[in-house]
PDB file of N, CA and C in Angstrom:
ATOM      1  N   UNK A   3     210.667   6.203  19.478  1.00  0.00           N
ATOM      2  CA  UNK A   3     209.752   7.250  18.070  1.00  0.00           C
ATOM      3  C   UNK A   3     208.567   6.397  18.831  1.00  0.00           C
ATOM      4  N   UNK A   4     207.639   6.603  19.949  1.00  0.00           N
ATOM      5  CA  UNK A   4     206.377   5.806  19.940  1.00  0.00           C
ATOM      6  C   UNK A   4     204.908   6.275  19.488  1.00  0.00           C
ATOM      7  N   UNK A   5     205.177   7.297  18.666  1.00  0.00           N
ATOM      8  CA  UNK A   5     204.378   7.646  17.674  1.00  0.00           C
ATOM      9  C   UNK A   5     204.081   6.605  16.145  1.00  0.00           C
ATOM     10  N   UNK A   6     205.870   6.616  16.032  1.00  0.00           N
ATOM     11  CA  UNK A   6     205.561   5.838  14.867  1.00  0.00           C
ATOM     12  C   UNK A   6     205.331   4.543  15.457  1.00  0.00           C
ATOM     13  N   UNK A   7     205.953   4.262  15.896  1.00  0.00           N
ATOM     14  CA  UNK A   7     205.812   2.640  16.362  1.00  0.00           C
ATOM     15  C   UNK A   7     204.219   2.070  16.258  1.00  0.00           C
ATOM     16  N   UNK A   8     203.374   2.917  17.337  1.00  0.00           N
ATOM     17  CA  UNK A   8     202.367   2.757  17.342  1.00  0.00           C
ATOM     18  C   UNK A   8     201.499   2.761  16.118  1.00  0.00           C
ATOM     19  N   UNK A   9     201.417   3.942  15.370  1.00  0.00           N
ATOM     20  CA  UNK A   9     200.892   4.241  14.230  1.00  0.00           C
ATOM     21  C   UNK A   9     201.618   2.960  12.722  1.00  0.00           C
ATOM     22  N   UNK A  10     202.584   1.915  13.449  1.00  0.00           N
ATOM     23  CA  UNK A  10     202.620   0.859  12.920  1.00  0.00           C
ATOM     24  C   UNK A  10     201.564  -0.333  13.274  1.00  0.00           C
ATOM     25  N   UNK A  11     201.008  -0.121  14.145  1.00  0.00           N
ATOM     26  CA  UNK A  11     200.340  -1.370  14.940  1.00  0.00           C
ATOM     27  C   UNK A  11     198.655  -0.849  14.374  1.00  0.00           C
ATOM     28  N   UNK A  12     199.187   0.244  14.649  1.00  0.00           N
ATOM     29  CA  UNK A  12     197.561   0.951  14.877  1.00  0.00           C
ATOM     30  C   UNK A  12     197.216   2.100  13.946  1.00  0.00           C
ATOM     31  N   UNK A  13     197.041   1.870  12.593  1.00  0.00           N
ATOM     32  CA  UNK A  13     197.511   2.931  10.927  1.00  0.00           C
ATOM     33  C   UNK A  13     196.118   3.878  11.656  1.00  0.00           C
ATOM     34  N   UNK A  14     194.886   3.954  12.130  1.00  0.00           N
ATOM     35  CA  UNK A  14     193.703   5.289  11.796  1.00  0.00           C
ATOM     36  C   UNK A  14     194.317   5.831  13.518  1.00  0.00           C
ATOM     37  N   UNK A  15     195.198   5.196  14.218  1.00  0.00           N
ATOM     38  CA  UNK A  15     195.377   6.342  15.529  1.00  0.00           C
ATOM     39  C   UNK A  15     195.918   7.729  15.605  1.00  0.00           C
ATOM     40  N   UNK A  16     196.180   8.328  14.697  1.00  0.00           N
ATOM     41  CA  UNK A  16     196.919   9.408  14.314  1.00  0.00           C
ATOM     42  C   UNK A  16     195.449  10.537  14.449  1.00  0.00           C
ATOM     43  N   UNK A  17     195.104  10.234  12.855  1.00  0.00           N
ATOM     44  CA  UNK A  17     193.549  10.264  12.768  1.00  0.00           C
ATOM     45  C   UNK A  17     192.876  10.394  14.086  1.00  0.00           C
ATOM     46  N   UNK A  18     192.377   9.040  14.246  1.00  0.00           N
ATOM     47  CA  UNK A  18     191.898  10.023  15.890  1.00  0.00           C
ATOM     48  C   UNK A  18     192.651  10.667  17.016  1.00  0.00           C
ATOM     49  N   UNK A  19     193.503  10.736  17.356  1.00  0.00           N
ATOM     50  CA  UNK A  19     193.942  11.086  18.116  1.00  0.00           C
ATOM     51  C   UNK A  19     193.902  12.969  17.752  1.00  0.00           C
ATOM     52  N   UNK A  20     194.552  13.108  16.220  1.00  0.00           N
ATOM     53  CA  UNK A  20     194.079  14.799  15.669  1.00  0.00           C
ATOM     54  C   UNK A  20     192.785  15.472  16.369  1.00  0.00           C
ATOM     55  N   UNK A  21     192.016  14.314  15.615  1.00  0.00           N
ATOM     56  CA  UNK A  21     190.174  14.766  15.743  1.00  0.00           C
ATOM     57  C   UNK A  21     189.708  14.829  17.166  1.00  0.00           C
ATOM     58  N   UNK A  22     190.822  13.955  18.568  1.00  0.00           N
ATOM     59  CA  UNK A  22     190.242  14.917  19.865  1.00  0.00           C
ATOM     60  C   UNK A  22     191.414  15.838  19.971  1.00  0.00           C
ATOM     61  N   UNK A  23     192.548  16.004  19.241  1.00  0.00           N
ATOM     62  CA  UNK A  23     193.328  16.946  20.017  1.00  0.00           C
ATOM     63  C   UNK A  23     194.222  16.276  20.978  1.00  0.00           C
ATOM     64  N   UNK A  24     194.323  15.461  20.797  1.00  0.00           N
ATOM     65  CA  UNK A  24     195.198  14.362  21.935  1.00  0.00           C
ATOM     66  C   UNK A  24     196.746  14.285  21.176  1.00  0.00           C
ATOM     67  N   UNK A  25     198.161  14.510  22.110  1.00  0.00           N
ATOM     68  CA  UNK A  25     199.380  13.735  21.627  1.00  0.00           C
ATOM     69  C   UNK A  25     199.728  12.954  21.938  1.00  0.00           C
ATOM     70  N   UNK A  26     200.192  11.307  20.808  1.00  0.00           N
ATOM     71  CA  UNK A  26     200.864  10.448  21.678  1.00  0.00           C
ATOM     72  C   UNK A  26     202.346  10.784  22.261  1.00  0.00           C
ATOM     73  N   UNK A  27     202.666  10.063  23.666  1.00  0.00           N
ATOM     74  CA  UNK A  27     203.799  10.206  24.383  1.00  0.00           C
ATOM     75  C   UNK A  27     204.752   9.640  22.934  1.00  0.00           C
ATOM     76  N   UNK A  28     205.991  10.782  23.575  1.00  0.00           N
ATOM     77  CA  UNK A  28     207.199  10.488  22.531  1.00  0.00           C
ATOM     78  C   UNK A  28     208.344   9.527  22.525  1.00  0.00           C
ATOM     79  N   UNK A  29     208.153   8.106  23.951  1.00  0.00           N
ATOM     80  CA  UNK A  29     208.227   7.364  24.074  1.00  0.00           C
ATOM     81  C   UNK A  29     207.794   6.708  25.277  1.00  0.00           C
ATOM     82  N   UNK A  30     208.034   5.351  25.220  1.00  0.00           N
ATOM     83  CA  UNK A  30     207.323   4.770  26.191  1.00  0.00           C
ATOM     84  C   UNK A  30     208.152   3.849  26.984  1.00  0.00           C
ATOM     85  N   UNK A  31     207.629   3.772  28.129  1.00  0.00           N
ATOM     86  CA  UNK A  31     209.409   2.837  28.846  1.00  0.00           C
ATOM     87  C   UNK A  31     209.067   2.070  28.791  1.00  0.00           C
ATOM     88  N   UNK A  32     208.278   0.809  29.352  1.00  0.00           N
ATOM     89  CA  UNK A  32     207.906  -0.541  28.965  1.00  0.00           C
ATOM     90  C   UNK A  32     206.522  -0.753  28.909  1.00  0.00           C
ATOM     91  N   UNK A  33     206.594  -1.864  28.043  1.00  0.00           N
ATOM     92  CA  UNK A  33     204.914  -2.590  28.266  1.00  0.00           C
ATOM     93  C   UNK A  33     204.711  -3.902  28.570  1.00  0.00           C
ATOM     94  N   UNK A  34     203.891  -4.233  29.179  1.00  0.00           N
ATOM     95  CA  UNK A  34     203.477  -5.138  30.440  1.00  0.00           C
ATOM     96  C   UNK A  34     202.753  -5.944  29.692  1.00  0.00           C
ATOM     97  N   UNK A  35     202.926  -7.258  30.023  1.00  0.00           N
ATOM     98  CA  UNK A  35     202.570  -8.529  29.775  1.00  0.00           C
ATOM     99  C   UNK A  35     201.562  -9.573  30.429  1.00  0.00           C
ATOM    100  N   UNK A  36     200.465  -9.165  30.499  1.00  0.00           N
ATOM    101  CA  UNK A  36     199.346  -9.487  31.892  1.00  0.00           C
ATOM    102  C   UNK A  36     199.184 -11.055  31.669  1.00  0.00           C
ATOM    103  N   UNK A  37     199.989 -11.990  31.098  1.00  0.00           N
ATOM    104  CA  UNK A  37     199.727 -13.436  31.570  1.00  0.00           C
ATOM    105  C   UNK A  37     200.022 -13.822  32.840  1.00  0.00           C
ATOM    106  N   UNK A  38     201.265 -13.145  33.355  1.00  0.00           N
ATOM    107  CA  UNK A  38     201.392 -13.606  35.089  1.00  0.00           C
ATOM    108  C   UNK A  38     199.844 -13.525  35.768  1.00  0.00           C
ATOM    109  N   UNK A  39     199.633 -12.305  35.675  1.00  0.00           N
ATOM    110  CA  UNK A  39     198.331 -11.858  36.507  1.00  0.00           C
ATOM    111  C   UNK A  39     196.955 -12.846  36.117  1.00  0.00           C
ATOM    112  N   UNK A  40     196.874 -13.101  35.181  1.00  0.00           N
ATOM    113  CA  UNK A  40     196.459 -13.946  34.650  1.00  0.00           C
ATOM    114  C   UNK A  40     196.178 -15.237  34.988  1.00  0.00           C
ATOM    115  N   UNK A  41     197.309 -15.495  35.064  1.00  0.00           N
ATOM    116  CA  UNK A  41     197.877 -17.471  35.596  1.00  0.00           C
ATOM    117  C   UNK A  41     197.285 -17.281  36.891  1.00  0.00           C
ATOM    118  N   UNK A  42     198.395 -16.763  37.409  1.00  0.00           N
ATOM    119  CA  UNK A  42     197.684 -16.588  39.161  1.00  0.00           C
ATOM    120  C   UNK A  42     197.076 -15.775  39.611  1.00  0.00           C
ATOM    121  N   UNK A  43     196.643 -14.875  39.159  1.00  0.00           N
ATOM    122  CA  UNK A  43     195.529 -13.919  40.252  1.00  0.00           C
ATOM    123  C   UNK A  43     193.730 -14.420  39.127  1.00  0.00           C
ATOM    124  N   UNK A  44     193.781 -14.854  37.972  1.00  0.00           N
ATOM    125  CA  UNK A  44     193.180 -14.753  37.015  1.00  0.00           C
ATOM    126  C   UNK A  44     192.226 -13.790  36.583  1.00  0.00           C
ATOM    127  N   UNK A  45     193.445 -12.340  35.999  1.00  0.00           N
ATOM    128  CA  UNK A  45     193.271 -11.140  36.137  1.00  0.00           C
ATOM    129  C   UNK A  45     192.664 -11.896  34.171  1.00  0.00           C
ATOM    130  N   UNK A  46     192.166 -10.780  33.828  1.00  0.00           N
ATOM    131  CA  UNK A  46     191.710 -10.952  32.386  1.00  0.00           C
ATOM    132  C   UNK A  46     191.270  -9.650  32.118  1.00  0.00           C
ATOM    133  N   UNK A  47     192.008  -8.848  30.992  1.00  0.00           N
ATOM    134  CA  UNK A  47     192.175  -7.452  30.486  1.00  0.00           C
ATOM    135  C   UNK A  47     190.522  -7.422  29.472  1.00  0.00           C
ATOM    136  N   UNK A  48     190.267  -6.991  30.054  1.00  0.00           N
ATOM    137  CA  UNK A  48     188.699  -6.780  28.890  1.00  0.00           C
ATOM    138  C   UNK A  48     189.143  -5.742  28.236  1.00  0.00           C
ATOM    139  N   UNK A  49     189.602  -5.060  28.318  1.00  0.00           N
ATOM    140  CA  UNK A  49     189.490  -3.630  26.960  1.00  0.00           C
ATOM    141  C   UNK A  49     191.724  -3.725  26.916  1.00  0.00           C
ATOM    142  N   UNK A  50     192.185  -3.713  25.334  1.00  0.00           N
ATOM    143  CA  UNK A  50     192.939  -3.341  24.964  1.00  0.00           C
ATOM    144  C   UNK A  50     192.990  -1.663  23.977  1.00  0.00           C
ATOM    145  N   UNK A  51     193.951  -1.696  23.858  1.00  0.00           N
ATOM    146  CA  UNK A  51     194.051  -0.114  22.784  1.00  0.00           C
ATOM    147  C   UNK A  51     193.560  -0.169  21.737  1.00  0.00           C
ATOM    148  N   UNK A  52     193.363  -1.324  21.122  1.00  0.00           N
ATOM    149  CA  UNK A  52     192.625  -1.532  19.738  1.00  0.00           C
ATOM    150  C   UNK A  52     191.020  -0.910  20.109  1.00  0.00           C
ATOM    151  N   UNK A  53     190.341  -2.055  21.127  1.00  0.00           N
ATOM    152  CA  UNK A  53     189.179  -1.848  21.920  1.00  0.00           C
ATOM    153  C   UNK A  53     188.771  -0.191  22.032  1.00  0.00           C
ATOM    154  N   UNK A  54     189.592   0.363  22.326  1.00  0.00           N
ATOM    155  CA  UNK A  54     190.128   1.685  23.482  1.00  0.00           C
ATOM    156  C   UNK A  54     189.594   2.802  22.063  1.00  0.00           C
ATOM    157  N   UNK A  55     190.712   2.711  21.197  1.00  0.00           N
ATOM    158  CA  UNK A  55     190.542   3.402  19.377  1.00  0.00           C
ATOM    159  C   UNK A  55     189.029   3.300  18.681  1.00  0.00           C
ATOM    160  N   UNK A  56     188.291   1.917  18.619  1.00  0.00           N
ATOM    161  CA  UNK A  56     187.572   1.716  17.790  1.00  0.00           C
ATOM    162  C   UNK A  56     186.338   2.799  18.911  1.00  0.00           C
ATOM    163  N   UNK A  57     186.096   2.604  19.930  1.00  0.00           N
ATOM    164  CA  UNK A  57     185.386   3.339  20.714  1.00  0.00           C
ATOM    165  C   UNK A  57     185.432   4.972  20.591  1.00  0.00           C
ATOM    166  N   UNK A  58     187.376   4.831  20.893  1.00  0.00           N
ATOM    167  CA  UNK A  58     186.615   6.470  20.402  1.00  0.00           C
ATOM    168  C   UNK A  58     186.426   6.899  18.609  1.00  0.00           C
ATOM    169  N   UNK A  59     186.393   5.765  17.782  1.00  0.00           N
ATOM    170  CA  UNK A  59     186.822   5.926  16.923  1.00  0.00           C
ATOM    171  C   UNK A  59     185.413   6.448  16.468  1.00  0.00           C
ATOM    172  N   UNK A  60     184.109   5.675  17.068  1.00  0.00           N
ATOM    173  CA  UNK A  60     183.029   5.944  17.165  1.00  0.00           C
ATOM    174  C   UNK A  60     182.104   6.975  17.878  1.00  0.00           C
ATOM    175  N   UNK A  61     183.126   8.024  17.932  1.00  0.00           N
ATOM    176  CA  UNK A  61     182.881   8.980  18.877  1.00  0.00           C
ATOM    177  C   UNK A  61     182.695   9.202  20.511  1.00  0.00           C
ATOM    178  N   UNK A  62     182.829   7.557  21.206  1.00  0.00           N
ATOM    179  CA  UNK A  62     183.207   7.748  22.584  1.00  0.00           C
ATOM    180  C   UNK A  62     184.079   7.699  23.154  1.00  0.00           C
ATOM    181  N   UNK A  63     184.836   8.945  24.148  1.00  0.00           N
ATOM    182  CA  UNK A  63     185.576   9.237  24.435  1.00  0.00           C
ATOM    183  C   UNK A  63     185.486   9.461  25.736  1.00  0.00           C
ATOM    184  N   UNK A  64     184.807   8.455  26.721  1.00  0.00           N
ATOM    185  CA  UNK A  64     184.808   8.480  27.711  1.00  0.00           C
ATOM    186  C   UNK A  64     185.862   7.283  28.148  1.00  0.00           C
TER     187      UNK A  64
END
């Protein structure tokens, strides 16, 4: 039940998704940890789900 799990961590996501007429996946197969890519390749995630939700809440849907 991905929508319930995501809502537990991001309580405002359902409201944002409703406003945009978006739906959450019913299930999420895997969640990846970028720590190994950071160690070996220097990769650093600059944007996560929380940051994108904040942008969407502010009206930026790009």
